[in-house]
mmCIF file of C-alpha atoms in Angstrom:
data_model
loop_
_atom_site.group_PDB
_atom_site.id
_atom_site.type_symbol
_atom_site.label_atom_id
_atom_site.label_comp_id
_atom_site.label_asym_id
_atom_site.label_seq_id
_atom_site.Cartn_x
_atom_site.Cartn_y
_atom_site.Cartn_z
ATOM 1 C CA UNK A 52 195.637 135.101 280.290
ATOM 2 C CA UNK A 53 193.976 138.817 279.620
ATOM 3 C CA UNK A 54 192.691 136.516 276.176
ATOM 4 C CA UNK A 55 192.609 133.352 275.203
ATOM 5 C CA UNK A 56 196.176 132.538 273.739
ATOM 6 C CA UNK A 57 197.393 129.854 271.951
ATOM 7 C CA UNK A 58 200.086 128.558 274.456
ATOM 8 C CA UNK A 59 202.946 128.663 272.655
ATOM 9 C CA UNK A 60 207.243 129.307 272.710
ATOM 10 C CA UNK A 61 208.278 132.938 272.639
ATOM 11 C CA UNK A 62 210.999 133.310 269.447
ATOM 12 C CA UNK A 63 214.970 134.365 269.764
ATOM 13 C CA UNK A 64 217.476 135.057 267.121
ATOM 14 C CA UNK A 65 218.258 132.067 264.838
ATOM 15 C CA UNK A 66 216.144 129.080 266.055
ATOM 16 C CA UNK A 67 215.194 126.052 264.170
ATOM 17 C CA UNK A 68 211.725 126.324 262.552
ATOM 18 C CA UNK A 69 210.869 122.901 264.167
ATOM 19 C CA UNK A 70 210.758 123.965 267.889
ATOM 20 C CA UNK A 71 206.867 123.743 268.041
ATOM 21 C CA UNK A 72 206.860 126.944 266.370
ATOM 22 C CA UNK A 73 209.197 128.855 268.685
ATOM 23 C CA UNK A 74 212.214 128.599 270.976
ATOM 24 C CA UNK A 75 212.134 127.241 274.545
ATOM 25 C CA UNK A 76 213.655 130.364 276.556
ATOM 26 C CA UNK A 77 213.216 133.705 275.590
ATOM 27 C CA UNK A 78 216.035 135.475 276.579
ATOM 28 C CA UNK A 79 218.159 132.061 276.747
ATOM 29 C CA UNK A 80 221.223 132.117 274.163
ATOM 30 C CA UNK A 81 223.468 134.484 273.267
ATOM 31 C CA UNK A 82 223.475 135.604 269.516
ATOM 32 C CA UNK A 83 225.100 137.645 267.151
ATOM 33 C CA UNK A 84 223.039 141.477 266.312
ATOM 34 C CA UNK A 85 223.388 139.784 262.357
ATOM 35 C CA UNK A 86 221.374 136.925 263.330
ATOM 36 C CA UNK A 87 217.817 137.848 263.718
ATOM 37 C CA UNK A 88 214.755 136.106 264.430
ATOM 38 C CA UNK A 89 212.608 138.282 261.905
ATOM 39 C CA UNK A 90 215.557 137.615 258.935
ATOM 40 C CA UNK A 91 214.047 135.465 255.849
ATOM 41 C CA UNK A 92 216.070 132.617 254.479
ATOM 42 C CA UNK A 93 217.653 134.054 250.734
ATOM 43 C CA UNK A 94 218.366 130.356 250.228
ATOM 44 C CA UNK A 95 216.012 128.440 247.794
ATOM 45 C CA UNK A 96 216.983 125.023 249.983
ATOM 46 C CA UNK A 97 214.205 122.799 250.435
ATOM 47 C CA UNK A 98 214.184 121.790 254.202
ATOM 48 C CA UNK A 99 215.490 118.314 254.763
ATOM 49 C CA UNK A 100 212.762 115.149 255.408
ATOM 50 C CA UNK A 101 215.145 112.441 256.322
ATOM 51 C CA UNK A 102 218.716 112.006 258.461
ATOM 52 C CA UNK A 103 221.638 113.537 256.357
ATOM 53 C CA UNK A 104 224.378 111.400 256.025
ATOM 54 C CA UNK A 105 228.009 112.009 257.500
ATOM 55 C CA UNK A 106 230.178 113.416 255.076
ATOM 56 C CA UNK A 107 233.717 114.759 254.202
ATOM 57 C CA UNK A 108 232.481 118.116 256.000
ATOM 58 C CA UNK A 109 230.621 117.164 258.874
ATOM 59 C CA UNK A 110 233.829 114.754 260.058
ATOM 60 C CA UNK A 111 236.102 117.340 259.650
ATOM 61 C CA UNK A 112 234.525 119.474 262.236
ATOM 62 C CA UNK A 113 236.263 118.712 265.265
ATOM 63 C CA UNK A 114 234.385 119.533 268.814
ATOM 64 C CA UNK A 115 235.581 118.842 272.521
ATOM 65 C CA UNK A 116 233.396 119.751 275.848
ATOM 66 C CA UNK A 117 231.392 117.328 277.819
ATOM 67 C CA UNK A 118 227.893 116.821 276.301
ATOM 68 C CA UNK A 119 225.500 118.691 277.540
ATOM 69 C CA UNK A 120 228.230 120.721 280.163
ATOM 70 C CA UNK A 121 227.671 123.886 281.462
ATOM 71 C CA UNK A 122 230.568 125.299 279.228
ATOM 72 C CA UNK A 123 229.899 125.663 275.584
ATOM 73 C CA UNK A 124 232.265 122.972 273.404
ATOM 74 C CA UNK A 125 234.905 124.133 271.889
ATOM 75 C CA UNK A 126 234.084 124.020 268.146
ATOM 76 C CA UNK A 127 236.873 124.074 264.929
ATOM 77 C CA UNK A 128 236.612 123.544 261.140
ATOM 78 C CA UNK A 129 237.623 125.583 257.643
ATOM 79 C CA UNK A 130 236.233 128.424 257.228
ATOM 80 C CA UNK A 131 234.010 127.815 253.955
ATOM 81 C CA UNK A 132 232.789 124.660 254.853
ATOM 82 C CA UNK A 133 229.722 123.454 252.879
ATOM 83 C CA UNK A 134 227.835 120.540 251.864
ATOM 84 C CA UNK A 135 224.914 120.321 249.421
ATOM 85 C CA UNK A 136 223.062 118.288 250.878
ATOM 86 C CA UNK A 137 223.293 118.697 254.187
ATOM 87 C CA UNK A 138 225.675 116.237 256.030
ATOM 88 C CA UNK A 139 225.180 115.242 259.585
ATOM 89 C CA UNK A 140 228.142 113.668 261.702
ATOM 90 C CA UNK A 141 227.666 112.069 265.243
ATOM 91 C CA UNK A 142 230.515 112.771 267.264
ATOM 92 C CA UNK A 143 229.771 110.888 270.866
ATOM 93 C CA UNK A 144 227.022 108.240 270.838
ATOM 94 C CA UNK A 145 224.394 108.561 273.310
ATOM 95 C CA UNK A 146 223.005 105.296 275.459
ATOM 96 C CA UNK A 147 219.533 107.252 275.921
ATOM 97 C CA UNK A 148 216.561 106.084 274.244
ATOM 98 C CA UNK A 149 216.094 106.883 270.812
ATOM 99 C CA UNK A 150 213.822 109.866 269.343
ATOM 100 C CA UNK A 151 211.174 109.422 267.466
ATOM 101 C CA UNK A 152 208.317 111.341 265.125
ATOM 102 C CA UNK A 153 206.879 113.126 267.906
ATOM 103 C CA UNK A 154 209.106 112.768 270.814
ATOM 104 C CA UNK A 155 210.321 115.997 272.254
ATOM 105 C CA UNK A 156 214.089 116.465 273.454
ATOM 106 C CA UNK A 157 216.198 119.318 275.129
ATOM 107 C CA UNK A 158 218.998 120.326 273.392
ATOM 108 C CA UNK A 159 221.713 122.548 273.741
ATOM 109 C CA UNK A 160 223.341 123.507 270.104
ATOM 110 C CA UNK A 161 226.038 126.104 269.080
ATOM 111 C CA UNK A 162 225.308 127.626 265.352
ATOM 112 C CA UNK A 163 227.788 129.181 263.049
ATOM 113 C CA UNK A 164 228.387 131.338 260.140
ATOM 114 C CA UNK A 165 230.446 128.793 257.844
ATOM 115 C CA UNK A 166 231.915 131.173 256.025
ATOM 116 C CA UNK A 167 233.672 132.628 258.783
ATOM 117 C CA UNK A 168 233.139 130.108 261.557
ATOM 118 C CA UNK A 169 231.872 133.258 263.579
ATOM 119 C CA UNK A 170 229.104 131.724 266.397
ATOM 120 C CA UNK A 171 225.746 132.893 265.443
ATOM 121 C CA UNK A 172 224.144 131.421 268.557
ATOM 122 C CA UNK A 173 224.509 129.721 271.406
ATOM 123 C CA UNK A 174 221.866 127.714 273.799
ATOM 124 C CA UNK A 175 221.879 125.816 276.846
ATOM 125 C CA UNK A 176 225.346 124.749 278.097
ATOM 126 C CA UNK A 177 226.696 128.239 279.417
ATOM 127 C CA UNK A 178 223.670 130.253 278.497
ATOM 128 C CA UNK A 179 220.946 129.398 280.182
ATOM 129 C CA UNK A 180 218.957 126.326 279.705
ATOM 130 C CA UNK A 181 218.305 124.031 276.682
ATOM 131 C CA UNK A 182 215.952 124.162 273.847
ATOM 132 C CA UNK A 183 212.867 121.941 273.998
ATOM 133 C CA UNK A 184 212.891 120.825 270.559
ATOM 134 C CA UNK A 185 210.366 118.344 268.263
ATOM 135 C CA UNK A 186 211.836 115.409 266.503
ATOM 136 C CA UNK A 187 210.644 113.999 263.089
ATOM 137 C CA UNK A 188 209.617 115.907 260.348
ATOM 138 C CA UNK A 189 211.599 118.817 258.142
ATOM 139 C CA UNK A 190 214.999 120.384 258.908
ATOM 140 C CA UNK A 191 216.431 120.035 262.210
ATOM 141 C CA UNK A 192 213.867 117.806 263.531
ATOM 142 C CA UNK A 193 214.738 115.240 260.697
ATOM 143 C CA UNK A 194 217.901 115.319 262.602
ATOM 144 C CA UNK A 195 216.444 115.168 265.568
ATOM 145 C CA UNK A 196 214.324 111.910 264.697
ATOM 146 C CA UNK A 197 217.190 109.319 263.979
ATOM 147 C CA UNK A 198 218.874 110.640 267.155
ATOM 148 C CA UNK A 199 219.358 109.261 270.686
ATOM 149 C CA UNK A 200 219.349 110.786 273.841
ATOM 150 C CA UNK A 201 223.401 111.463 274.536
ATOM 151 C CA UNK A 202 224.218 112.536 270.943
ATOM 152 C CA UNK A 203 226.430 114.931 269.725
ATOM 153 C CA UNK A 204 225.972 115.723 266.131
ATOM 154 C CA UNK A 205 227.979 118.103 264.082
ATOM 155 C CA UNK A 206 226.105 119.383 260.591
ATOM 156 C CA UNK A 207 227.176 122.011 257.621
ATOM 157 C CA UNK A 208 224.586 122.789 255.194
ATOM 158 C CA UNK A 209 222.382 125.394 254.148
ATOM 159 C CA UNK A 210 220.709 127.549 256.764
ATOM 160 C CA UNK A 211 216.898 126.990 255.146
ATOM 161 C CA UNK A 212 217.528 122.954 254.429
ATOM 162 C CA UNK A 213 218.105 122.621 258.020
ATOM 163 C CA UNK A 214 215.213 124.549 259.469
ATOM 164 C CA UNK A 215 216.911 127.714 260.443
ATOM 165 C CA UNK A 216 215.398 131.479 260.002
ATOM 166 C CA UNK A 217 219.192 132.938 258.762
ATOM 167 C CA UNK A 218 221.298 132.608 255.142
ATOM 168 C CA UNK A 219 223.856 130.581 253.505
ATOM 169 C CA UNK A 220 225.659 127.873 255.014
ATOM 170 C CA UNK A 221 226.102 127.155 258.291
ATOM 171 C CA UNK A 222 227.794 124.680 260.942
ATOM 172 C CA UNK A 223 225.364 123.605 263.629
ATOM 173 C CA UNK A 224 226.766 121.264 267.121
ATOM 174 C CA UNK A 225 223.891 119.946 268.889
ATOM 175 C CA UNK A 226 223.930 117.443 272.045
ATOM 176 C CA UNK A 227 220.564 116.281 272.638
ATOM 177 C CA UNK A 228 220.671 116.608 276.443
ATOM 178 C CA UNK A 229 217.154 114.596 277.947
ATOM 179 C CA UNK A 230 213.984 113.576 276.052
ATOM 180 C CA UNK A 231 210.635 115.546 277.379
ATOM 181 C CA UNK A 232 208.191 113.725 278.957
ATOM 182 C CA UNK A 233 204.389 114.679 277.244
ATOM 183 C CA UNK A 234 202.556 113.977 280.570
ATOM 184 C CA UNK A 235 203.666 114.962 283.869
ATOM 185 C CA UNK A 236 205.604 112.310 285.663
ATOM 186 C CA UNK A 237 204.728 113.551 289.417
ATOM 187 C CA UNK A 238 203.881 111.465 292.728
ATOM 188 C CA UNK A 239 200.009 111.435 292.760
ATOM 189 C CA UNK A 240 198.605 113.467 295.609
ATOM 190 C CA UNK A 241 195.624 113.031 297.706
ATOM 191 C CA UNK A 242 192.466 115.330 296.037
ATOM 192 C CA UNK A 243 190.217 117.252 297.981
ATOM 193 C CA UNK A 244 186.889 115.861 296.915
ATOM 194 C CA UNK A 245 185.283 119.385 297.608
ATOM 195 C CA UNK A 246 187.745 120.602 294.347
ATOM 196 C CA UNK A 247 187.405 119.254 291.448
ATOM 197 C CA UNK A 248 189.159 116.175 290.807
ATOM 198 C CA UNK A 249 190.725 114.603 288.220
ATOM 199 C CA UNK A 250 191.580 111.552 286.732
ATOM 200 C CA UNK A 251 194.037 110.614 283.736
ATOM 201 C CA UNK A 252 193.256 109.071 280.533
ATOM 202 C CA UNK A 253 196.016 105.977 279.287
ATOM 203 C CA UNK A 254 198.082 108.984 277.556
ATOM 204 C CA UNK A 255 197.819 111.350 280.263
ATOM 205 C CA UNK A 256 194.694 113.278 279.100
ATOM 206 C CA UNK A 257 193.255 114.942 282.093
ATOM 207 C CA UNK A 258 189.082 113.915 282.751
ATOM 208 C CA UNK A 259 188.155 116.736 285.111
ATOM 209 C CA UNK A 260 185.130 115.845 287.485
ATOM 210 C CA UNK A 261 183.375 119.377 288.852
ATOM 211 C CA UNK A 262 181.578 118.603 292.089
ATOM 212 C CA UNK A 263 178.222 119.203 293.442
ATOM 213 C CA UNK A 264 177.831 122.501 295.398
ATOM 214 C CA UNK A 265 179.127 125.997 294.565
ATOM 215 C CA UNK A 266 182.760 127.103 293.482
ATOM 216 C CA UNK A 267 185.432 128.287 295.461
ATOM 217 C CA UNK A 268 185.297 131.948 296.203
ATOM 218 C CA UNK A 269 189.239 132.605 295.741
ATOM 219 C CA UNK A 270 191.477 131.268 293.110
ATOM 220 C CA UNK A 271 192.357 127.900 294.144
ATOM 221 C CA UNK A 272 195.202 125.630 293.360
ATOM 222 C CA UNK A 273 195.702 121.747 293.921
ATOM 223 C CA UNK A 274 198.756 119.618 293.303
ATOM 224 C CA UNK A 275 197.261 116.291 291.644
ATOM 225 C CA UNK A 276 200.796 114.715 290.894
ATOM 226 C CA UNK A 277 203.958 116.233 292.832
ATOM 227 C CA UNK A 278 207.359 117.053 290.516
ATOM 228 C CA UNK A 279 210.457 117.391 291.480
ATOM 229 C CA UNK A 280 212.103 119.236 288.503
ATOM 230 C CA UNK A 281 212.727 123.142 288.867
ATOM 231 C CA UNK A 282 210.475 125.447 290.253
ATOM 232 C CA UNK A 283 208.061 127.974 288.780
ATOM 233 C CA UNK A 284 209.278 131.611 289.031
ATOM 234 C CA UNK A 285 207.299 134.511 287.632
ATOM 235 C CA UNK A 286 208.295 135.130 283.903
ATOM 236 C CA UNK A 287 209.754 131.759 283.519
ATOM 237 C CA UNK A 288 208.555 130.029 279.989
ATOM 238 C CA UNK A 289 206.824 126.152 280.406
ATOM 239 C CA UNK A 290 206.625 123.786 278.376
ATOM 240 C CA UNK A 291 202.724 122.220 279.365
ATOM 241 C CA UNK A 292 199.902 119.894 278.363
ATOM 242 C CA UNK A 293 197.061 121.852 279.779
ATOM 243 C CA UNK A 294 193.071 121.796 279.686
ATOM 244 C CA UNK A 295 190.571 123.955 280.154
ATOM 245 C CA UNK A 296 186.663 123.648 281.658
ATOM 246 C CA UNK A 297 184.113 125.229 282.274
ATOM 247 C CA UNK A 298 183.127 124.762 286.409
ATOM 248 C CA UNK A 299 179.597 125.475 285.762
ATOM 249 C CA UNK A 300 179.090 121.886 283.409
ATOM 250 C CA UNK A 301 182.514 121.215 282.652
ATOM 251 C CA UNK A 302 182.534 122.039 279.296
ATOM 252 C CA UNK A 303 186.234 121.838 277.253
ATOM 253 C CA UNK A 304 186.863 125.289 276.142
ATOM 254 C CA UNK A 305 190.720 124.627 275.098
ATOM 255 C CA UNK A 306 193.412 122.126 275.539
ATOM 256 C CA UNK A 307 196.602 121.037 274.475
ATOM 257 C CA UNK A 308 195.313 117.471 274.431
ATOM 258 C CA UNK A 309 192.956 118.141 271.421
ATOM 259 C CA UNK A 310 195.786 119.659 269.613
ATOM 260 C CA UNK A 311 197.837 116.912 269.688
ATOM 261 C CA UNK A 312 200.654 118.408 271.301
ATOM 262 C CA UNK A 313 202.586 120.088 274.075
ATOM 263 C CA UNK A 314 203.040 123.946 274.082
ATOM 264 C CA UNK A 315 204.382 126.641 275.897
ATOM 265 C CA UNK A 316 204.304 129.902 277.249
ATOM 266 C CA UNK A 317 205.374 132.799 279.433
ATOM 267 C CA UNK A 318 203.982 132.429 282.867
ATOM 268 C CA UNK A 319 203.382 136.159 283.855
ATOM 269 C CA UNK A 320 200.646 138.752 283.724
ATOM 270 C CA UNK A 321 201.819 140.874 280.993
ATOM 271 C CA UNK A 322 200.614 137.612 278.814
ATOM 272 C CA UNK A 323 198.272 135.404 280.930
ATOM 273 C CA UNK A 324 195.077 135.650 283.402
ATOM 274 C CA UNK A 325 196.136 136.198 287.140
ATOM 275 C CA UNK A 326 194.719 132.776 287.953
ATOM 276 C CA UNK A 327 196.597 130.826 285.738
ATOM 277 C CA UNK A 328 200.081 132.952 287.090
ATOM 278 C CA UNK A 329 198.561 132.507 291.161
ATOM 279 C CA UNK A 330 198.279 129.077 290.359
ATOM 280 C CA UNK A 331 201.854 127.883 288.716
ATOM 281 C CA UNK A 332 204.342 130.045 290.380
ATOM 282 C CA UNK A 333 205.865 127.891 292.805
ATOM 283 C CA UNK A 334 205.058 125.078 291.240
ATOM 284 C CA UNK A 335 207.617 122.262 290.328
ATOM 285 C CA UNK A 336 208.450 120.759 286.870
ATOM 286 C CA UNK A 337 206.739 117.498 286.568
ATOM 287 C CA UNK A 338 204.122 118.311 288.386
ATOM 288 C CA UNK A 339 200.409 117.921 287.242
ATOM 289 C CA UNK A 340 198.261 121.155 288.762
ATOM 290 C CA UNK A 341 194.263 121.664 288.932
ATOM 291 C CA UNK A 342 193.392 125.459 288.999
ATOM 292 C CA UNK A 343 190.006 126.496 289.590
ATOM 293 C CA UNK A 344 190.305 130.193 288.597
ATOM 294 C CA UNK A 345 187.203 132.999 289.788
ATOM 295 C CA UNK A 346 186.057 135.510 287.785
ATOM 296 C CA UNK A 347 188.333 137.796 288.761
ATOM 297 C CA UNK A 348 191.099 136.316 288.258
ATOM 298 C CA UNK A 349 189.632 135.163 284.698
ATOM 299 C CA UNK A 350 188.103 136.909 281.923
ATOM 300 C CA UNK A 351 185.696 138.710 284.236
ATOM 301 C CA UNK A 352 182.828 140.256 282.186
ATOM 302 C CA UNK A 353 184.334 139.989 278.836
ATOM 303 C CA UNK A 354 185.515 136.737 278.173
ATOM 304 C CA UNK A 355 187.226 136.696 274.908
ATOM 305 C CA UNK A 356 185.064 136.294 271.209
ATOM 306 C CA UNK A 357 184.186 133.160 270.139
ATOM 307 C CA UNK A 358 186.027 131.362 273.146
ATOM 308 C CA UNK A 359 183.360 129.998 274.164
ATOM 309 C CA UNK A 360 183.704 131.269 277.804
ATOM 310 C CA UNK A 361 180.352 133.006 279.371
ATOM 311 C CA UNK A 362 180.251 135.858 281.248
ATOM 312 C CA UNK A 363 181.958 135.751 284.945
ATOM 313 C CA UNK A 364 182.541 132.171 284.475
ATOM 314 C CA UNK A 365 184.666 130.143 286.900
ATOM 315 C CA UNK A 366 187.252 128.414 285.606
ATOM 316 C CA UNK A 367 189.055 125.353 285.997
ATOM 317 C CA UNK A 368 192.479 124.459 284.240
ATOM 318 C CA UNK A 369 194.448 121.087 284.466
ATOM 319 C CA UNK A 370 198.518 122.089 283.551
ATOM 320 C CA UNK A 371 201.176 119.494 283.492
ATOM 321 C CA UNK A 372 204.408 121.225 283.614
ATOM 322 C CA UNK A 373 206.661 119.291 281.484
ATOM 323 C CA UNK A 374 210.231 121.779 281.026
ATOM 324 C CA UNK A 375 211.065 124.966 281.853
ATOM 325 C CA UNK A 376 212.712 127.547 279.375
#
């Protein structure tokens, strides 16, 4: 991190406005040049609050294609399709657990134009991997939070009512793929009590204990809980739970935790401190990692305004790595 950044999802063309502010992969689906991340909705549609109801339109969209395959489905309907409100159809009933208002799923959706059934975007199944998503609240997550883990669901409305950043009305196939854990689900490790070492709260919240005697003198990392999801390559995008101390007193300087929820980002240099890169590539999803991060591989001399960070501080970071983009 060359600053301090709010960790968050990179944007591509066409996501839903409820993916914690931005979409899982950069660089992920495949989209149309029409559909663009920086277009405004035209639409006046309020975004939905509550599950839309199946309709006339949403049945008649017909869909084959394992759920969650690594081929997109196979999607048909009229061309014109519409429904004001929204309707919402689900085509194959998961037996996963059900979302709820604050849960966090992967999902792999295909979006089209209604009016012409041309695809406007495609992610996960045969481009690249899913979408971390947030159930609950407005447009697609309202979807999202009366949902279980298995679904397909097949919706027409307007673009804006269901959360997306393009016009008019559009057809939307979504299988909600695996829910996302918010705390690392690793094998606890043995610590090295001459590291710092930490300790989880009941909801995963990392307490970080700094130990007597001086800091390391290189950039050290330390698997606390060993994952076995995918591993960490340079330039991949996370989805984390992280915090950040100081080593001197262990003072919180940021965190995840305190925001009340998970958030991602781009694990590379261009974006982020050496440390924090030295320290997660390699790395497996659902692992929990401890980071203490030198000077040098810090903010060095000038630590970012107002971030509370002194002056050739060491470090130390806590990251549970929860999905990769």
């Amino acid at each position: 991190m060359t600053r301090v950044k709010r960790l968050r999802l990179l944007p591509i063309a066409l996501v839903p406005a409820v993916v914690l502010g931005l979409a899982a992969c950069s660089g992920s689906g495949s989209s149309d040049a029409s559909a663009s991340a920086s277009s405004a909705p035209s639409s006046s549609a309020t975004p939905i609050s509550s599950c839309p109801k199946p309709g006339d339109a949403s049945e008649s969209i017909k869909v084959t294609g394992d759920v969650g395959g690594s081929t997109a489905p196979k999607v048909t309907f009229d061309k014109g399709l519409t429904a004001d409100p929204p309707q919402a159809s689900r085509l194959v009933e998961g037996s996963g657990a059900a979302l709820g208002d604050g849960d966090f799923a992967q999902v792999a959706y295909s979006a089209y134009d209604a009016k012409d059934a041309k695809n406007l975007v495609t992610v996960g199944f045969d481009q690249g991997n899913p979408q971390v998503l947030s159930a609950g609240g407005s447009g697609f997550g309202a979807i999202l939070g009366c949902a279980h883990v298995g679904d397909r669901v097949a919706v027409v409305g307007q673009a804006a009512a269901l959360g997306f950043n393009t016009t008019g009305s559009i057809v939307v196939v979504a299988d909600v793929v695996e829910q996302t854990p918010t705390k690392s689900t690793g094998t606890p490790q043995d610590q090295d009590p001459s590291l710092p070492t930490v300790k989880d709260k009941a909801d995963g919240e990392p307490e970080i204990t700094i130990p007597d005697g001086d800091a390391p003198e290189k950039t050290t990392p330390e698997v606390i809980k060993q994952g076995d999801g995918d591993t960490i390559k340079d330039g991949d995008t996370a989805l984390v739970q992280y915090k950040g101390v100081l080593y001197k007193d262990g003072k919180e300087f940021d965190s995840s935790w305190s925001k009340g929820t998970p958030t991602t980002f781009t694990i590379s240099n261009s974006g982020l401190i050496p440390g924090f890169v030295k320290g997660l590539v390699g790395q497996k999803i659902g692992s929990q990692v401890m980071i203490v991060v030198t000077p040098e591989d810090g903010y060095g001399a000038t630590p970012p305004e107002g971030s509370g960070i002194p002056s050739n501080a060491t470090l130390v970071f806590v990251v549970d790595l929860l999905a990769k983009g």
